[in-house]
């Protein structure tokens, strides 16, 4: 009986491993607020599934809950990669509702938005520690990448040995400086793109297949 | 007028920082060494929520930084606490930790870290050798 049980367990472990290898990888889209994470998530989802992930906005913290788009199949060079895209709220160490008042928001709405934003950031950090298999880190290439949040998040991602792809987004903006991002994180490859305009998405998909396939 | 009274972390009460100045707690690596991750975070946030600036000699591990952000978010409340400002030297060693160091759990990325209330501390300049911050009174 013992031998049979051991054999059954061994077979079960092997088959579990085979199925696990076929399961979609959960890829978290991380970055500071307003880097274009949801625009990118929507671009990827629309290109490969026809659906969007969530609403986009120029107001910070539009995404206040992690949203998952499952089974996004990306084909590159005859290879098929299946991922779950997890669009996460922009990570920050501070949220002040008064900043939302500048966007023509009533105080009650601003307070509610800030509360939801703080919950969203906490949730995003939890996902990063527990529930993602890889990270697409999105930065606005027209802003300074040498921020503490970026440094900390890249450090957290590296400490977990997660594969990470750094995207220098918003190359359509006049102040875009991709090299500045490459200089900030020389240990990682930096891919330029405009998620809004759909520029250089071919290279982004090739890298997604390479990093997360 | 009575002098500052010790609080739970052994420091002085922050009452004295309310009107005359800003209290700075410089916490040695030795003091942090025996604490659990959550105790470190509590020590930092309790100080920062009282309006103090906390300087850590050896900083936090990436995992502790992640939890610090998470716990900070849960404590933010309108018109009371808007979060933290945190700065560390962007040390090259942080990303070049050897495999052996990781395996042995050694943190070669220990780095001086400044943490303060978001509404009182503003970073003016930061590079590999200098962190320049402006600290305002309440």
Short mmCIF file of C-alpha atoms in Angstrom, two decimals:
data_model
loop_
_atom_site.label_atom_id
_atom_site.label_comp_id
_atom_site.label_asym_id
_atom_site.label_seq_id
_atom_site.Cartn_x
_atom_site.Cartn_y
_atom_site.Cartn_z
CA UNK A 1 0.00 0.00 0.00
CA UNK A 2 2.81 2.34 1.01
CA UNK A 3 4.59 1.76 -2.30
CA UNK A 4 1.41 2.46 -4.25
CA UNK A 5 0.76 5.61 -2.25
CA UNK A 6 4.30 6.84 -2.87
CA UNK A 7 3.99 6.09 -6.58
CA UNK A 8 0.68 7.94 -6.75
CA UNK A 9 2.18 10.94 -4.94
CA UNK A 10 5.16 10.99 -7.31
CA UNK A 11 2.92 10.90 -10.39
CA UNK A 12 0.73 13.60 -8.90
CA UNK A 13 3.76 15.82 -8.28
CA UNK A 14 4.99 15.40 -11.86
CA UNK A 15 1.59 16.10 -13.40
CA UNK A 16 1.05 19.09 -11.11
CA UNK A 17 4.40 20.44 -12.25
CA UNK A 18 3.49 19.99 -15.91
CA UNK A 19 0.18 21.79 -15.50
CA UNK A 20 1.80 24.55 -13.41
CA UNK A 21 4.23 25.23 -16.27
CA UNK A 22 1.25 25.74 -18.61
CA UNK A 23 -0.61 28.05 -16.25
CA UNK A 24 -0.63 31.75 -17.15
CA UNK A 25 2.00 33.82 -15.41
CA UNK A 26 0.62 36.71 -13.38
CA UNK A 27 2.45 39.81 -14.55
CA UNK A 28 2.00 42.89 -12.38
CA UNK A 29 2.14 46.30 -14.04
CA UNK A 30 3.75 48.52 -11.44
CA UNK A 31 5.03 52.07 -11.25
CA UNK A 32 4.35 55.47 -9.72
CA UNK A 33 0.98 57.21 -10.21
CA UNK A 34 0.32 58.63 -13.69
CA UNK A 35 3.05 56.63 -15.42
CA UNK A 36 0.52 55.20 -17.89
CA UNK A 37 0.07 51.75 -16.37
CA UNK A 38 -3.63 51.42 -17.19
CA UNK A 39 -3.09 52.84 -20.68
CA UNK A 40 -0.49 50.12 -21.22
CA UNK A 41 -2.69 47.40 -19.68
CA UNK A 42 -5.56 48.49 -21.94
CA UNK A 43 -3.28 48.58 -24.99
CA UNK A 44 -2.04 45.03 -24.35
CA UNK A 45 -5.53 43.71 -23.54
CA UNK A 46 -7.13 45.39 -26.57
CA UNK A 47 -4.39 44.20 -28.93
CA UNK A 48 -4.72 40.54 -27.87
CA UNK A 49 -8.24 40.12 -26.47
CA UNK A 50 -10.27 43.06 -27.80
CA UNK A 51 -11.28 44.16 -24.26
CA UNK A 52 -9.99 46.88 -21.97
CA UNK A 53 -8.85 46.50 -18.37
CA UNK A 54 -10.05 49.75 -16.81
CA UNK A 55 -10.64 53.48 -17.22
CA UNK A 56 -7.72 55.84 -17.86
CA UNK A 57 -7.38 59.34 -16.48
CA UNK A 58 -4.86 62.17 -16.08
CA UNK A 59 -5.96 62.49 -12.44
CA UNK A 60 -3.60 60.52 -10.16
CA UNK A 61 -4.92 57.33 -8.54
CA UNK A 62 -7.61 56.63 -11.12
CA UNK A 63 -6.78 52.95 -10.56
CA UNK A 64 -7.52 52.20 -6.92
CA UNK A 65 -7.94 48.44 -7.08
CA UNK A 66 -5.69 45.86 -8.69
CA UNK A 67 -7.47 44.65 -11.82
CA UNK A 68 -6.70 41.38 -13.53
CA UNK A 69 -7.20 40.52 -17.16
CA UNK A 70 -6.84 36.79 -17.45
CA UNK A 71 -5.47 34.58 -20.20
CA UNK A 72 -3.97 37.17 -22.50
CA UNK A 73 -2.28 35.15 -25.23
CA UNK A 74 0.62 36.89 -26.90
CA UNK A 75 2.17 35.33 -29.99
CA UNK A 76 5.72 36.18 -30.93
CA UNK A 77 7.86 34.42 -33.55
CA UNK A 78 5.60 31.38 -33.55
CA UNK A 79 5.72 31.20 -29.76
CA UNK A 80 2.61 31.65 -27.65
CA UNK A 81 2.82 33.17 -24.17
CA UNK A 82 -0.20 33.29 -21.88
CA UNK A 83 -0.23 35.87 -19.11
CA UNK A 84 -2.66 37.37 -16.65
CA UNK A 85 -2.19 41.14 -16.64
CA UNK A 86 -2.52 42.69 -13.19
CA UNK A 87 -2.95 46.45 -13.45
CA UNK A 88 -2.05 47.90 -10.05
CA UNK A 89 -2.60 51.29 -8.40
CA UNK A 90 0.36 53.68 -8.58
CA UNK A 91 2.66 53.19 -5.63
CA UNK A 92 3.45 56.11 -3.36
CA UNK A 93 4.35 56.74 0.28
CA UNK A 94 1.86 59.58 0.72
CA UNK A 95 -1.69 60.45 -0.28
CA UNK A 96 -3.22 63.83 0.51
CA UNK A 97 -6.83 64.37 -0.49
CA UNK A 98 -6.13 68.09 -0.96
CA UNK A 99 -4.20 67.28 -4.13
CA UNK A 100 -7.43 66.00 -5.68
CA UNK A 101 -9.16 69.31 -4.96
CA UNK A 102 -6.95 70.81 -7.69
CA UNK A 103 -8.79 68.59 -10.16
CA UNK A 104 -12.17 70.25 -9.55
CA UNK A 105 -13.26 67.62 -7.05
CA UNK A 106 -15.52 68.24 -4.06
CA UNK A 107 -13.98 67.55 -0.65
CA UNK A 108 -16.11 64.47 0.03
CA UNK A 109 -15.16 62.95 -3.31
CA UNK A 110 -11.49 63.83 -2.77
CA UNK A 111 -11.46 62.23 0.69
CA UNK A 112 -13.16 59.11 -0.67
CA UNK A 113 -10.70 58.91 -3.55
CA UNK A 114 -7.74 59.28 -1.20
CA UNK A 115 -9.08 56.53 1.09
CA UNK A 116 -9.55 54.19 -1.85
CA UNK A 117 -6.10 55.13 -3.15
CA UNK A 118 -4.41 54.20 0.13
CA UNK A 119 -6.21 50.85 0.17
CA UNK A 120 -5.17 50.31 -3.43
CA UNK A 121 -1.49 51.00 -2.76
CA UNK A 122 -1.51 48.62 0.22
CA UNK A 123 -3.15 45.99 -1.98
CA UNK A 124 -0.55 46.54 -4.72
CA UNK A 125 2.29 45.99 -2.24
CA UNK A 126 0.66 42.80 -1.05
CA UNK A 127 0.32 41.52 -4.61
CA UNK A 128 4.00 42.29 -5.20
CA UNK A 129 5.11 40.25 -2.20
CA UNK A 130 2.71 37.35 -2.66
CA UNK A 131 0.95 37.03 -5.95
CA UNK A 132 2.89 38.05 -9.07
CA UNK A 133 5.33 36.01 -11.14
CA UNK A 134 6.90 38.93 -12.98
CA UNK A 135 6.76 42.70 -13.19
CA UNK A 136 6.42 45.27 -15.94
CA UNK A 137 7.66 48.49 -14.35
CA UNK A 138 6.27 51.53 -16.12
CA UNK A 139 7.85 54.97 -15.86
CA UNK A 140 6.90 58.29 -17.41
CA UNK A 141 10.01 59.09 -19.46
CA UNK A 142 9.31 62.82 -19.25
CA UNK A 143 9.79 62.88 -15.46
CA UNK A 144 12.77 62.30 -13.16
CA UNK A 145 13.16 58.55 -12.47
CA UNK A 146 15.52 59.06 -9.52
CA UNK A 147 12.77 58.96 -6.92
CA UNK A 148 12.72 57.05 -3.67
CA UNK A 149 9.59 55.11 -4.61
CA UNK A 150 11.22 53.89 -7.83
CA UNK A 151 14.43 52.97 -6.03
CA UNK A 152 12.54 51.10 -3.31
CA UNK A 153 10.21 49.26 -5.67
CA UNK A 154 12.98 48.15 -7.98
CA UNK A 155 14.87 46.98 -4.88
CA UNK A 156 11.82 45.04 -3.65
CA UNK A 157 11.33 43.43 -7.08
CA UNK A 158 15.02 42.47 -7.26
CA UNK A 159 14.99 41.06 -3.73
CA UNK A 160 12.19 38.69 -4.78
CA UNK A 161 14.12 37.61 -7.88
CA UNK A 162 11.14 38.45 -10.08
CA UNK A 163 11.80 38.96 -13.78
CA UNK A 164 11.33 42.67 -14.46
CA UNK A 165 10.93 44.63 -17.66
CA UNK A 166 11.33 48.40 -17.40
CA UNK A 167 9.28 50.44 -19.83
CA UNK A 168 10.03 54.11 -20.54
CA UNK A 169 6.52 55.26 -21.42
CA UNK A 170 5.21 58.51 -22.90
CA UNK A 171 7.88 58.86 -25.57
CA UNK A 172 5.33 60.97 -27.44
CA UNK A 173 5.83 63.79 -24.93
CA UNK A 174 8.32 66.55 -25.80
CA UNK A 175 10.33 66.17 -22.55
CA UNK A 176 10.77 62.41 -22.92
CA UNK A 177 14.26 61.22 -21.96
CA UNK A 178 14.60 57.44 -22.23
CA UNK A 179 18.33 57.52 -21.54
CA UNK A 180 17.71 59.04 -18.12
CA UNK A 181 15.70 55.95 -17.16
CA UNK A 182 18.34 53.63 -18.59
CA UNK A 183 20.94 55.47 -16.49
CA UNK A 184 18.80 55.21 -13.35
CA UNK A 185 18.45 51.43 -13.60
CA UNK A 186 21.47 50.21 -15.59
CA UNK A 187 21.05 46.66 -14.27
CA UNK A 188 17.82 46.34 -16.29
CA UNK A 189 16.94 46.64 -19.95
CA UNK A 190 14.83 49.72 -20.71
CA UNK A 191 12.31 49.61 -23.55
CA UNK A 192 10.90 52.91 -24.88
CA UNK A 193 7.24 53.14 -25.87
CA UNK A 194 4.17 55.27 -26.08
CA UNK A 195 1.28 53.17 -24.81
CA UNK A 196 -1.09 55.99 -25.75
CA UNK A 197 0.05 56.13 -29.38
CA UNK A 198 0.91 52.44 -29.65
CA UNK A 199 4.52 53.21 -30.60
CA UNK A 200 7.12 50.43 -30.29
CA UNK A 201 4.58 47.91 -29.02
CA UNK A 202 6.13 45.23 -31.25
CA UNK A 203 9.34 45.37 -29.24
CA UNK A 204 7.35 45.42 -25.99
CA UNK A 205 5.54 42.20 -26.97
CA UNK A 206 8.79 40.55 -28.05
CA UNK A 207 10.31 41.39 -24.67
CA UNK A 208 7.22 40.21 -22.77
CA UNK A 209 7.49 36.85 -24.54
CA UNK A 210 11.22 36.74 -23.84
CA UNK A 211 11.01 37.70 -20.16
CA UNK A 212 7.82 35.96 -19.11
CA UNK A 213 7.44 33.11 -21.59
CA UNK B 1 8.01 73.26 33.16
CA UNK B 2 8.61 69.52 33.38
CA UNK B 3 11.26 68.00 31.18
CA UNK B 4 10.58 65.47 28.44
CA UNK B 5 9.26 62.14 29.64
CA UNK B 6 10.48 58.85 28.23
CA UNK B 7 8.08 57.07 25.91
CA UNK B 8 7.84 53.41 24.91
CA UNK B 9 10.89 53.45 22.67
CA UNK B 10 13.01 55.00 25.38
CA UNK B 11 13.18 58.45 23.81
CA UNK B 12 11.83 61.74 25.00
CA UNK B 13 8.22 62.73 24.60
CA UNK B 14 7.47 64.68 21.45
CA UNK B 15 5.64 67.36 23.43
CA UNK B 16 8.77 69.45 23.27
CA UNK B 17 8.75 69.44 19.47
CA UNK B 18 5.28 70.91 19.16
CA UNK B 19 6.27 74.53 19.31
CA UNK B 20 10.00 75.04 19.53
CA UNK B 21 11.48 72.76 16.95
CA UNK B 22 11.67 69.45 15.26
CA UNK B 23 12.71 66.27 17.05
CA UNK B 24 15.14 63.98 15.27
CA UNK B 25 15.53 60.34 16.36
CA UNK B 26 18.76 58.79 15.12
CA UNK B 27 18.40 55.04 15.55
CA UNK B 28 21.50 52.89 15.46
CA UNK B 29 21.77 49.62 13.61
CA UNK B 30 22.39 47.89 16.93
CA UNK B 31 19.06 49.13 18.29
CA UNK B 32 17.16 47.87 15.28
CA UNK B 33 19.00 44.56 15.11
CA UNK B 34 16.96 42.73 17.74
CA UNK B 35 13.58 43.94 16.51
CA UNK B 36 11.19 42.08 14.24
CA UNK B 37 10.17 43.68 10.97
CA UNK B 38 6.84 44.81 12.39
CA UNK B 39 8.48 46.24 15.52
CA UNK B 40 10.83 48.28 13.33
CA UNK B 41 7.91 49.60 11.30
CA UNK B 42 5.98 50.46 14.47
CA UNK B 43 9.00 52.25 15.94
CA UNK B 44 9.37 54.32 12.77
CA UNK B 45 5.71 55.12 12.22
CA UNK B 46 5.01 55.95 15.87
CA UNK B 47 7.83 58.49 15.75
CA UNK B 48 6.85 59.92 12.38
CA UNK B 49 3.18 60.21 13.35
CA UNK B 50 4.25 62.33 16.31
CA UNK B 51 5.93 64.66 13.84
CA UNK B 52 9.49 63.45 14.37
CA UNK B 53 12.19 62.86 11.81
CA UNK B 54 13.61 59.34 12.09
CA UNK B 55 17.10 58.57 10.83
CA UNK B 56 18.06 54.91 10.57
CA UNK B 57 21.75 54.12 10.56
CA UNK B 58 21.27 50.96 8.52
CA UNK B 59 17.91 51.31 6.83
CA UNK B 60 15.41 48.57 6.15
CA UNK B 61 15.42 45.46 4.01
CA UNK B 62 13.39 45.55 0.76
CA UNK B 63 10.72 43.37 2.38
CA UNK B 64 10.49 45.71 5.37
CA UNK B 65 10.30 48.72 3.03
CA UNK B 66 7.42 47.04 1.25
CA UNK B 67 5.59 46.47 4.53
CA UNK B 68 6.37 50.02 5.68
CA UNK B 69 4.58 51.37 2.58
CA UNK B 70 1.66 49.00 3.18
CA UNK B 71 1.24 49.88 6.85
CA UNK B 72 1.70 53.60 6.13
CA UNK B 73 -1.17 53.43 3.67
CA UNK B 74 -3.47 51.88 6.24
CA UNK B 75 -2.73 54.70 8.69
CA UNK B 76 -3.28 57.68 6.39
CA UNK B 77 -6.30 59.73 7.39
CA UNK B 78 -7.59 63.05 6.06
CA UNK B 79 -6.43 66.20 7.89
CA UNK B 80 -4.31 64.07 10.25
CA UNK B 81 -1.62 61.93 8.65
CA UNK B 82 -0.85 62.12 4.92
CA UNK B 83 1.94 59.58 4.83
CA UNK B 84 5.72 59.59 4.90
CA UNK B 85 8.63 60.98 3.00
CA UNK B 86 11.55 58.57 2.89
CA UNK B 87 15.02 58.99 1.44
CA UNK B 88 18.05 56.76 1.24
CA UNK B 89 21.34 56.99 -0.57
CA UNK B 90 21.00 55.21 -3.91
CA UNK B 91 23.89 52.89 -3.06
CA UNK B 92 25.26 50.77 -5.89
CA UNK B 93 25.63 47.81 -3.54
CA UNK B 94 21.85 47.66 -3.16
CA UNK B 95 21.54 45.99 -6.52
CA UNK B 96 24.88 44.19 -6.48
CA UNK B 97 24.32 41.99 -3.48
CA UNK B 98 26.14 38.74 -4.01
CA UNK B 99 24.38 35.41 -4.29
CA UNK B 100 26.19 34.28 -1.13
CA UNK B 101 24.95 37.34 0.75
CA UNK B 102 21.38 36.58 -0.32
CA UNK B 103 21.79 32.94 0.59
CA UNK B 104 23.13 33.79 4.03
CA UNK B 105 20.50 36.48 4.55
CA UNK B 106 23.19 39.14 4.85
CA UNK B 107 22.07 42.60 3.94
CA UNK B 108 24.96 44.36 2.24
CA UNK B 109 22.59 47.09 1.13
CA UNK B 110 22.43 48.73 4.55
CA UNK B 111 22.01 52.41 3.98
CA UNK B 112 21.34 55.54 5.98
CA UNK B 113 17.63 56.30 5.72
CA UNK B 114 15.70 59.45 6.58
CA UNK B 115 11.96 59.18 7.21
CA UNK B 116 9.58 61.94 8.16
CA UNK B 117 5.98 63.07 7.93
CA UNK B 118 5.10 63.85 4.29
CA UNK B 119 3.71 67.24 5.24
CA UNK B 120 6.88 68.34 7.06
CA UNK B 121 9.83 67.07 5.07
CA UNK B 122 10.79 67.93 1.54
CA UNK B 123 13.81 66.63 -0.33
CA UNK B 124 15.78 69.40 -1.95
CA UNK B 125 18.59 67.34 -3.41
CA UNK B 126 19.73 63.75 -3.42
CA UNK B 127 22.70 61.97 -4.92
CA UNK B 128 25.04 59.12 -3.99
CA UNK B 129 26.73 61.19 -1.30
CA UNK B 130 24.25 63.77 -0.09
CA UNK B 131 20.63 63.99 1.00
CA UNK B 132 19.50 67.57 1.51
CA UNK B 133 16.07 68.01 3.04
CA UNK B 134 13.96 70.90 4.20
CA UNK B 135 12.11 70.21 7.42
CA UNK B 136 9.29 72.53 8.33
CA UNK B 137 7.54 73.03 11.66
CA UNK B 138 3.89 72.08 12.01
#
